[in-house]
Amino acid sequence: MGIVITIALLLVGLAILIGGAEVLVRGAGSISRKMGIPPIVVGLTVVAFGTSAPELVINLFSALNGTTDIAIGNIIGSNIVNILLILGICALFANLKVGKNTVWKEIPFALLAVLLVFVMANDIFFDGTGDNALTRTDGFALIGFFVIFLYYTFELFRGGQDTEPVDEVPIYSSWISTFLVIGGLVGLFFGGKLFVDQAIDLAKLAGLSEMLIGLTIVAIGTSLPELVTSIIATRKGQTDIAIGNIVGSNIFNIFWILGMTSVITPIPVSADAIIDISVCLVVTLVLFFSLFVGKKHHIGRGEGIVFLVLYVVYMGYLIMRG
């Protein structure tokens, strides 16, 4: 009975968390538009940061609670979920066309992100001393790469190259906009704290490791916004948005969220976590090379099925590992 209540509270926390992020995006977007900021800029900043807010808040609470296994499991697990599960599901609905910039710049950038984490986390292997950990120095380096990625994104817009269209952000009155921002922040705080607390309790009650909880329940839960967005975009025929949303989210997760978490507190990296980072690296490589199998620069139903099978195999491995 205790596990059922814990799972119920965990889902409530997740709902509050995602709702808070949505409300915050609407309020902050409205204020930005009232200040005359173009919609594309709002989308690349306010909306992008807002959709990553659940992962960020959960990681911050995890870091402050000392449950860093949940923090790194959340990010690595979310990136694996984004590629194998979400793109796999989307590819069942439609043939996913991938833009040239995404193929040759953004996916390699996402690959670079995972590769950097792999190198940074393997202190014992590369240095031969100390313990495996993502230090504050590593965190600042990741944030530095995130700034470079933001600059690249803005240059795409300024250069008139093909960037993802951004939905028009609604404008509210100043009072309503302020209320939405405050309400969104409150929702993020309390929803994030409730979610992390219940995730920790669930790990203890079920006898599961915090790493497993982070890689599965937390990772899938925080990836729900990306799942909904990508499926809706795919059903509308906007497949470039679907995959762009996933790749962008993966870059945000590592450079921004994992970077911020490492700056707040160093993250010890276990041997199991090294394996999961390696899996994420391989999965990102699989995504890249799948774009040259069959129809060039497309992810078809066949690739989607392969992605889903790989995800089921990975989940089986995690459950066996415990």
mmCIF file of C-alpha atoms in Angstrom:
data_model
loop_
_atom_site.group_PDB
_atom_site.id
_atom_site.type_symbol
_atom_site.label_atom_id
_atom_site.label_comp_id
_atom_site.label_asym_id
_atom_site.label_seq_id
_atom_site.Cartn_x
_atom_site.Cartn_y
_atom_site.Cartn_z
ATOM 1 C CA MET A 1 0.000 0.000 0.000
ATOM 2 C CA GLY A 2 2.888 2.323 0.827
ATOM 3 C CA ILE A 3 4.348 1.892 -2.661
ATOM 4 C CA VAL A 4 0.969 2.670 -4.277
ATOM 5 C CA ILE A 5 0.630 5.908 -2.295
ATOM 6 C CA THR A 6 4.222 6.854 -3.092
ATOM 7 C CA ILE A 7 3.690 6.292 -6.832
ATOM 8 C CA ALA A 8 0.437 8.308 -6.689
ATOM 9 C CA LEU A 9 2.207 11.218 -4.973
ATOM 10 C CA LEU A 10 5.081 10.938 -7.446
ATOM 11 C CA LEU A 11 2.627 11.305 -10.349
ATOM 12 C CA VAL A 12 0.980 14.275 -8.613
ATOM 13 C CA GLY A 13 4.384 15.905 -8.229
ATOM 14 C CA LEU A 14 5.140 15.272 -11.903
ATOM 15 C CA ALA A 15 1.815 16.804 -12.978
ATOM 16 C CA ILE A 16 2.447 19.909 -10.841
ATOM 17 C CA LEU A 17 5.988 20.130 -12.200
ATOM 18 C CA ILE A 18 4.985 19.957 -15.875
ATOM 19 C CA GLY A 19 2.027 22.279 -15.279
ATOM 20 C CA GLY A 20 4.303 24.782 -13.542
ATOM 21 C CA ALA A 21 6.709 24.730 -16.480
ATOM 22 C CA GLU A 22 3.839 25.336 -18.943
ATOM 23 C CA VAL A 23 2.455 28.228 -16.895
ATOM 24 C CA LEU A 24 5.921 29.753 -16.491
ATOM 25 C CA VAL A 25 6.526 29.604 -20.259
ATOM 26 C CA ARG A 26 3.222 31.340 -20.960
ATOM 27 C CA GLY A 27 3.859 34.093 -18.432
ATOM 28 C CA ALA A 28 7.501 34.711 -19.330
ATOM 29 C CA GLY A 29 6.708 34.492 -23.044
ATOM 30 C CA SER A 30 3.934 37.050 -22.683
ATOM 31 C CA ILE A 31 6.211 39.475 -20.824
ATOM 32 C CA SER A 32 8.927 39.012 -23.471
ATOM 33 C CA ARG A 33 6.480 39.686 -26.309
ATOM 34 C CA LYS A 34 5.146 42.798 -24.545
ATOM 35 C CA MET A 35 8.757 44.004 -24.490
ATOM 36 C CA GLY A 36 8.922 43.620 -28.279
ATOM 37 C CA ILE A 37 11.140 40.527 -28.428
ATOM 38 C CA PRO A 38 10.528 38.511 -31.668
ATOM 39 C CA PRO A 39 8.674 35.175 -31.311
ATOM 40 C CA ILE A 40 11.625 33.156 -32.678
ATOM 41 C CA VAL A 41 13.910 34.564 -29.963
ATOM 42 C CA VAL A 42 11.284 33.835 -27.318
ATOM 43 C CA GLY A 43 11.058 30.278 -28.600
ATOM 44 C CA LEU A 44 14.803 29.739 -28.561
ATOM 45 C CA THR A 45 15.145 31.075 -25.015
ATOM 46 C CA VAL A 46 12.013 31.236 -22.843
ATOM 47 C CA VAL A 47 10.199 28.255 -24.357
ATOM 48 C CA ALA A 48 13.332 26.115 -24.682
ATOM 49 C CA PHE A 49 14.389 26.798 -21.099
ATOM 50 C CA GLY A 50 10.828 26.260 -19.909
ATOM 51 C CA THR A 51 10.484 22.815 -21.465
ATOM 52 C CA SER A 52 13.784 21.839 -19.797
ATOM 53 C CA ALA A 53 12.646 23.212 -16.431
ATOM 54 C CA PRO A 54 11.328 19.857 -15.067
ATOM 55 C CA GLU A 55 14.706 18.165 -15.587
ATOM 56 C CA LEU A 56 16.546 21.184 -14.179
ATOM 57 C CA VAL A 57 14.410 21.452 -11.033
ATOM 58 C CA ILE A 58 14.581 17.714 -10.335
ATOM 59 C CA ASN A 59 18.362 17.774 -10.769
ATOM 60 C CA LEU A 60 18.750 20.777 -8.475
ATOM 61 C CA PHE A 61 16.702 19.150 -5.711
ATOM 62 C CA SER A 62 18.550 15.863 -6.209
ATOM 63 C CA ALA A 63 21.904 17.627 -5.961
ATOM 64 C CA LEU A 64 20.867 19.524 -2.831
ATOM 65 C CA ASN A 65 19.555 16.295 -1.261
ATOM 66 C CA GLY A 66 22.786 14.494 -2.058
ATOM 67 C CA THR A 67 20.994 11.986 -4.332
ATOM 68 C CA THR A 68 23.268 12.616 -7.295
ATOM 69 C CA ASP A 69 22.540 9.177 -8.785
ATOM 70 C CA ILE A 70 19.011 10.407 -9.550
ATOM 71 C CA ALA A 71 20.464 13.592 -11.074
ATOM 72 C CA ILE A 72 22.809 11.903 -13.550
ATOM 73 C CA GLY A 73 20.349 9.054 -14.157
ATOM 74 C CA ASN A 74 17.658 11.599 -15.042
ATOM 75 C CA ILE A 75 19.782 13.317 -17.710
ATOM 76 C CA ILE A 76 21.354 10.239 -19.291
ATOM 77 C CA GLY A 77 18.065 8.336 -19.086
ATOM 78 C CA SER A 78 16.119 11.231 -20.622
ATOM 79 C CA ASN A 79 18.503 11.418 -23.573
ATOM 80 C CA ILE A 80 18.175 7.681 -24.197
ATOM 81 C CA VAL A 81 14.370 7.901 -23.853
ATOM 82 C CA ASN A 82 14.276 10.842 -26.276
ATOM 83 C CA ILE A 83 16.084 8.958 -29.036
ATOM 84 C CA LEU A 84 15.015 5.330 -28.661
ATOM 85 C CA LEU A 85 11.509 5.643 -27.226
ATOM 86 C CA ILE A 86 10.166 8.977 -28.469
ATOM 87 C CA LEU A 87 11.729 8.985 -31.949
ATOM 88 C CA GLY A 88 10.912 5.288 -32.212
ATOM 89 C CA ILE A 89 7.230 5.986 -31.522
ATOM 90 C CA CYS A 90 7.164 9.004 -33.872
ATOM 91 C CA ALA A 91 8.728 6.966 -36.684
ATOM 92 C CA LEU A 92 5.809 4.531 -36.453
ATOM 93 C CA PHE A 93 3.427 7.376 -37.328
ATOM 94 C CA ALA A 94 5.401 8.881 -40.210
ATOM 95 C CA ASN A 95 8.669 8.891 -42.098
ATOM 96 C CA LEU A 96 10.764 11.460 -40.207
ATOM 97 C CA LYS A 97 12.584 13.875 -42.495
ATOM 98 C CA VAL A 98 15.666 15.427 -40.920
ATOM 99 C CA GLY A 99 16.964 18.841 -41.945
ATOM 100 C CA LYS A 100 20.524 19.305 -43.235
ATOM 101 C CA ASN A 101 21.578 21.467 -40.276
ATOM 102 C CA THR A 102 20.242 18.877 -37.833
ATOM 103 C CA VAL A 103 22.148 16.047 -39.583
ATOM 104 C CA TRP A 104 25.526 17.737 -39.917
ATOM 105 C CA LYS A 105 25.570 20.221 -37.015
ATOM 106 C CA GLU A 106 23.036 19.615 -34.260
ATOM 107 C CA ILE A 107 23.231 15.809 -33.980
ATOM 108 C CA PRO A 108 27.079 15.959 -34.001
ATOM 109 C CA PHE A 109 26.777 18.666 -31.319
ATOM 110 C CA ALA A 110 24.599 16.308 -29.250
ATOM 111 C CA LEU A 111 27.182 13.571 -29.835
ATOM 112 C CA LEU A 112 29.937 15.921 -28.664
ATOM 113 C CA ALA A 113 27.951 16.601 -25.482
ATOM 114 C CA VAL A 114 27.756 12.914 -24.538
ATOM 115 C CA LEU A 115 31.399 12.347 -25.519
ATOM 116 C CA LEU A 116 32.514 15.198 -23.252
ATOM 117 C CA VAL A 117 30.557 13.774 -20.313
ATOM 118 C CA PHE A 118 32.076 10.339 -20.982
ATOM 119 C CA VAL A 119 35.610 11.801 -20.894
ATOM 120 C CA MET A 120 34.938 14.068 -17.908
ATOM 121 C CA ALA A 121 33.367 11.241 -15.900
ATOM 122 C CA ASN A 122 36.237 8.780 -16.517
ATOM 123 C CA ASP A 123 38.832 10.404 -14.271
ATOM 124 C CA ILE A 124 40.333 7.076 -13.178
ATOM 125 C CA PHE A 125 40.751 5.824 -16.742
ATOM 126 C CA PHE A 126 42.129 9.027 -18.267
ATOM 127 C CA ASP A 127 44.056 10.446 -15.274
ATOM 128 C CA GLY A 128 44.774 7.304 -13.282
ATOM 129 C CA THR A 129 44.041 9.138 -10.039
ATOM 130 C CA GLY A 130 41.092 10.198 -7.899
ATOM 131 C CA ASP A 131 37.490 9.087 -8.218
ATOM 132 C CA ASN A 132 35.152 9.309 -11.190
ATOM 133 C CA ALA A 133 33.119 12.495 -10.860
ATOM 134 C CA LEU A 134 31.758 15.495 -12.720
ATOM 135 C CA THR A 135 33.422 18.407 -10.921
ATOM 136 C CA ARG A 136 32.495 22.075 -10.741
ATOM 137 C CA THR A 137 35.175 22.760 -13.356
ATOM 138 C CA ASP A 138 33.504 20.227 -15.640
ATOM 139 C CA GLY A 139 30.180 21.954 -15.005
ATOM 140 C CA PHE A 140 31.513 25.358 -16.028
ATOM 141 C CA ALA A 141 33.009 23.803 -19.176
ATOM 142 C CA LEU A 142 29.647 22.244 -20.105
ATOM 143 C CA ILE A 143 27.873 25.576 -19.575
ATOM 144 C CA GLY A 144 30.510 27.216 -21.799
ATOM 145 C CA PHE A 145 29.606 24.804 -24.600
ATOM 146 C CA PHE A 146 25.948 25.597 -23.971
ATOM 147 C CA VAL A 147 26.641 29.290 -24.561
ATOM 148 C CA ILE A 148 28.343 28.347 -27.856
ATOM 149 C CA PHE A 149 25.266 26.333 -28.844
ATOM 150 C CA LEU A 150 22.970 29.283 -28.075
ATOM 151 C CA TYR A 151 25.187 31.536 -30.192
ATOM 152 C CA TYR A 152 25.034 29.014 -33.056
ATOM 153 C CA THR A 153 21.226 28.892 -32.787
ATOM 154 C CA PHE A 154 20.877 32.683 -32.908
ATOM 155 C CA GLU A 155 23.265 32.864 -35.859
ATOM 156 C CA LEU A 156 21.022 30.418 -37.733
ATOM 157 C CA PHE A 157 18.116 32.779 -37.226
ATOM 158 C CA ARG A 158 20.079 35.901 -38.136
ATOM 159 C CA GLY A 159 21.488 34.186 -41.225
ATOM 160 C CA GLY A 160 18.016 33.315 -42.432
ATOM 161 C CA GLN A 161 18.729 29.578 -42.447
ATOM 162 C CA ASP A 162 16.044 26.993 -41.821
ATOM 163 C CA THR A 163 15.156 27.113 -38.147
ATOM 164 C CA GLU A 164 12.199 25.467 -36.531
ATOM 165 C CA PRO A 165 9.032 27.567 -36.698
ATOM 166 C CA VAL A 166 7.877 28.755 -33.327
ATOM 167 C CA ASP A 167 4.215 29.005 -32.403
ATOM 168 C CA GLU A 168 2.977 32.493 -31.662
ATOM 169 C CA VAL A 169 3.273 33.169 -27.941
ATOM 170 C CA PRO A 170 0.009 34.599 -26.496
ATOM 171 C CA ILE A 171 0.127 38.006 -24.831
ATOM 172 C CA TYR A 172 -1.649 38.605 -21.512
ATOM 173 C CA SER A 173 -2.006 41.673 -19.321
ATOM 174 C CA SER A 174 0.914 42.604 -17.078
ATOM 175 C CA TRP A 175 -0.906 41.381 -13.962
ATOM 176 C CA ILE A 176 -1.824 38.032 -15.476
ATOM 177 C CA SER A 177 1.672 37.565 -16.931
ATOM 178 C CA THR A 178 3.266 38.261 -13.546
ATOM 179 C CA PHE A 179 0.821 35.928 -11.818
ATOM 180 C CA LEU A 180 1.625 33.161 -14.326
ATOM 181 C CA VAL A 181 5.378 33.553 -13.801
ATOM 182 C CA ILE A 182 5.063 33.458 -10.003
ATOM 183 C CA GLY A 183 2.572 30.579 -10.152
ATOM 184 C CA GLY A 184 4.824 28.657 -12.526
ATOM 185 C CA LEU A 185 7.853 29.080 -10.259
ATOM 186 C CA VAL A 186 5.831 27.953 -7.224
ATOM 187 C CA GLY A 187 4.588 24.921 -9.175
ATOM 188 C CA LEU A 188 8.125 24.040 -10.251
ATOM 189 C CA PHE A 189 9.401 24.304 -6.680
ATOM 190 C CA PHE A 190 6.740 22.284 -4.904
ATOM 191 C CA GLY A 191 6.172 19.838 -7.767
ATOM 192 C CA GLY A 192 9.898 19.216 -8.116
ATOM 193 C CA LYS A 193 10.405 18.708 -4.391
ATOM 194 C CA LEU A 194 7.423 16.344 -4.114
ATOM 195 C CA PHE A 195 8.586 14.354 -7.159
ATOM 196 C CA VAL A 196 12.176 13.931 -5.935
ATOM 197 C CA ASP A 197 11.115 13.068 -2.377
ATOM 198 C CA GLN A 198 8.718 10.391 -3.632
ATOM 199 C CA ALA A 199 11.296 9.022 -6.068
ATOM 200 C CA ILE A 200 13.732 8.562 -3.186
ATOM 201 C CA ASP A 201 11.044 6.927 -1.027
ATOM 202 C CA LEU A 202 10.057 4.639 -3.894
ATOM 203 C CA ALA A 203 13.653 3.501 -4.327
ATOM 204 C CA LYS A 204 13.844 2.646 -0.615
ATOM 205 C CA LEU A 205 10.445 0.914 -0.429
ATOM 206 C CA ALA A 206 10.960 -1.167 -3.572
ATOM 207 C CA GLY A 207 14.591 -1.936 -2.801
ATOM 208 C CA LEU A 208 15.704 -0.322 -6.073
ATOM 209 C CA SER A 209 18.776 1.805 -6.638
ATOM 210 C CA GLU A 210 18.400 5.560 -7.046
ATOM 211 C CA MET A 211 20.233 5.220 -10.361
ATOM 212 C CA LEU A 212 17.574 2.816 -11.674
ATOM 213 C CA ILE A 213 14.769 5.156 -10.540
ATOM 214 C CA GLY A 214 16.516 8.064 -12.262
ATOM 215 C CA LEU A 215 17.069 6.162 -15.506
ATOM 216 C CA THR A 216 13.492 4.884 -15.738
ATOM 217 C CA ILE A 217 10.648 6.577 -13.839
ATOM 218 C CA VAL A 218 12.266 10.007 -13.495
ATOM 219 C CA ALA A 219 13.709 10.022 -17.026
ATOM 220 C CA ILE A 220 10.438 8.971 -18.676
ATOM 221 C CA GLY A 221 8.395 11.343 -16.522
ATOM 222 C CA THR A 222 10.493 14.407 -17.321
ATOM 223 C CA SER A 223 10.517 13.475 -21.031
ATOM 224 C CA LEU A 224 6.713 13.592 -21.304
ATOM 225 C CA PRO A 225 6.692 17.197 -22.679
ATOM 226 C CA GLU A 226 9.083 16.153 -25.464
ATOM 227 C CA LEU A 227 6.979 13.040 -26.157
ATOM 228 C CA VAL A 228 3.734 15.008 -26.498
ATOM 229 C CA THR A 229 5.347 17.781 -28.564
ATOM 230 C CA SER A 230 7.051 15.359 -30.954
ATOM 231 C CA ILE A 231 3.991 13.164 -31.496
ATOM 232 C CA ILE A 232 1.758 16.190 -32.174
ATOM 233 C CA ALA A 233 4.343 17.635 -34.601
ATOM 234 C CA THR A 234 4.639 14.264 -36.372
ATOM 235 C CA ARG A 235 0.870 13.880 -36.732
ATOM 236 C CA LYS A 236 0.755 17.377 -38.258
ATOM 237 C CA GLY A 237 3.435 16.414 -40.764
ATOM 238 C CA GLN A 238 6.052 18.684 -39.160
ATOM 239 C CA THR A 239 8.582 15.888 -38.703
ATOM 240 C CA ASP A 240 11.568 18.238 -38.744
ATOM 241 C CA ILE A 241 10.195 19.849 -35.583
ATOM 242 C CA ALA A 242 9.781 16.447 -33.946
ATOM 243 C CA ILE A 243 13.411 15.427 -34.349
ATOM 244 C CA GLY A 244 14.713 18.961 -33.822
ATOM 245 C CA ASN A 245 12.849 19.060 -30.518
ATOM 246 C CA ILE A 246 14.523 15.810 -29.415
ATOM 247 C CA VAL A 247 18.054 16.736 -30.466
ATOM 248 C CA GLY A 248 17.756 20.212 -28.950
ATOM 249 C CA SER A 249 16.457 18.740 -25.704
ATOM 250 C CA ASN A 250 19.409 16.330 -25.510
ATOM 251 C CA ILE A 251 21.873 19.199 -25.975
ATOM 252 C CA PHE A 252 20.069 21.278 -23.323
ATOM 253 C CA ASN A 253 20.025 18.352 -20.902
ATOM 254 C CA ILE A 254 23.772 17.825 -20.898
ATOM 255 C CA PHE A 255 25.304 21.239 -21.492
ATOM 256 C CA TRP A 256 22.834 23.295 -19.452
ATOM 257 C CA ILE A 257 21.188 21.059 -16.833
ATOM 258 C CA LEU A 258 24.038 18.641 -16.086
ATOM 259 C CA GLY A 259 26.435 21.597 -16.243
ATOM 260 C CA MET A 260 24.378 23.587 -13.724
ATOM 261 C CA THR A 261 24.020 20.555 -11.437
ATOM 262 C CA SER A 262 27.782 19.931 -11.461
ATOM 263 C CA VAL A 263 28.471 23.568 -10.619
ATOM 264 C CA ILE A 264 26.167 23.362 -7.590
ATOM 265 C CA THR A 265 27.686 20.114 -6.321
ATOM 266 C CA PRO A 266 30.219 17.662 -7.781
ATOM 267 C CA ILE A 267 28.493 14.501 -9.053
ATOM 268 C CA PRO A 268 30.162 11.162 -8.224
ATOM 269 C CA VAL A 269 29.927 8.785 -11.181
ATOM 270 C CA SER A 270 29.609 5.072 -10.422
ATOM 271 C CA ALA A 271 30.773 2.222 -12.640
ATOM 272 C CA ASP A 272 27.141 1.567 -13.603
ATOM 273 C CA ALA A 273 26.717 5.217 -14.575
ATOM 274 C CA ILE A 274 29.769 4.948 -16.859
ATOM 275 C CA ILE A 275 28.021 2.059 -18.631
ATOM 276 C CA ASP A 276 24.842 4.129 -19.029
ATOM 277 C CA ILE A 277 26.803 7.099 -20.396
ATOM 278 C CA SER A 278 28.445 4.696 -22.855
ATOM 279 C CA VAL A 279 24.997 3.434 -23.892
ATOM 280 C CA CYS A 280 23.864 7.031 -24.450
ATOM 281 C CA LEU A 281 26.953 7.639 -26.591
ATOM 282 C CA VAL A 282 26.261 4.529 -28.697
ATOM 283 C CA VAL A 283 22.561 5.431 -29.017
ATOM 284 C CA THR A 284 23.433 8.915 -30.313
ATOM 285 C CA LEU A 285 25.822 7.331 -32.837
ATOM 286 C CA VAL A 286 23.045 4.939 -33.898
ATOM 287 C CA LEU A 287 20.764 7.944 -34.490
ATOM 288 C CA PHE A 288 23.388 9.625 -36.666
ATOM 289 C CA PHE A 289 24.214 6.577 -38.780
ATOM 290 C CA SER A 290 20.530 5.600 -39.128
ATOM 291 C CA LEU A 291 20.104 8.753 -41.222
ATOM 292 C CA PHE A 292 22.218 7.131 -43.949
ATOM 293 C CA VAL A 293 20.409 3.771 -43.963
ATOM 294 C CA GLY A 294 17.586 3.422 -46.478
ATOM 295 C CA LYS A 295 16.252 6.823 -47.492
ATOM 296 C CA LYS A 296 18.951 9.413 -46.808
ATOM 297 C CA HIS A 297 18.294 11.905 -44.011
ATOM 298 C CA HIS A 298 15.094 10.103 -43.001
ATOM 299 C CA ILE A 299 14.108 7.868 -40.098
ATOM 300 C CA GLY A 300 11.599 5.330 -41.363
ATOM 301 C CA ARG A 301 9.332 2.806 -39.669
ATOM 302 C CA GLY A 302 12.051 0.146 -39.812
ATOM 303 C CA GLU A 303 14.507 2.327 -37.908
ATOM 304 C CA GLY A 304 11.735 3.238 -35.474
ATOM 305 C CA ILE A 305 11.091 -0.425 -34.688
ATOM 306 C CA VAL A 306 14.827 -0.988 -34.171
ATOM 307 C CA PHE A 307 14.927 1.991 -31.759
ATOM 308 C CA LEU A 308 12.012 0.605 -29.740
ATOM 309 C CA VAL A 309 13.513 -2.893 -29.599
ATOM 310 C CA LEU A 310 16.823 -1.445 -28.400
ATOM 311 C CA TYR A 311 14.969 0.501 -25.690
ATOM 312 C CA VAL A 312 13.169 -2.638 -24.473
ATOM 313 C CA VAL A 313 16.513 -4.498 -24.383
ATOM 314 C CA TYR A 314 18.099 -1.635 -22.413
ATOM 315 C CA MET A 315 15.188 -1.599 -19.944
ATOM 316 C CA GLY A 316 15.580 -5.352 -19.509
ATOM 317 C CA TYR A 317 19.261 -4.873 -18.761
ATOM 318 C CA LEU A 318 18.487 -2.151 -16.174
ATOM 319 C CA ILE A 319 15.904 -4.321 -14.410
ATOM 320 C CA MET A 320 18.331 -7.252 -14.280
ATOM 321 C CA ARG A 321 21.028 -4.946 -12.950
ATOM 322 C CA GLY A 322 18.605 -3.697 -10.301
#
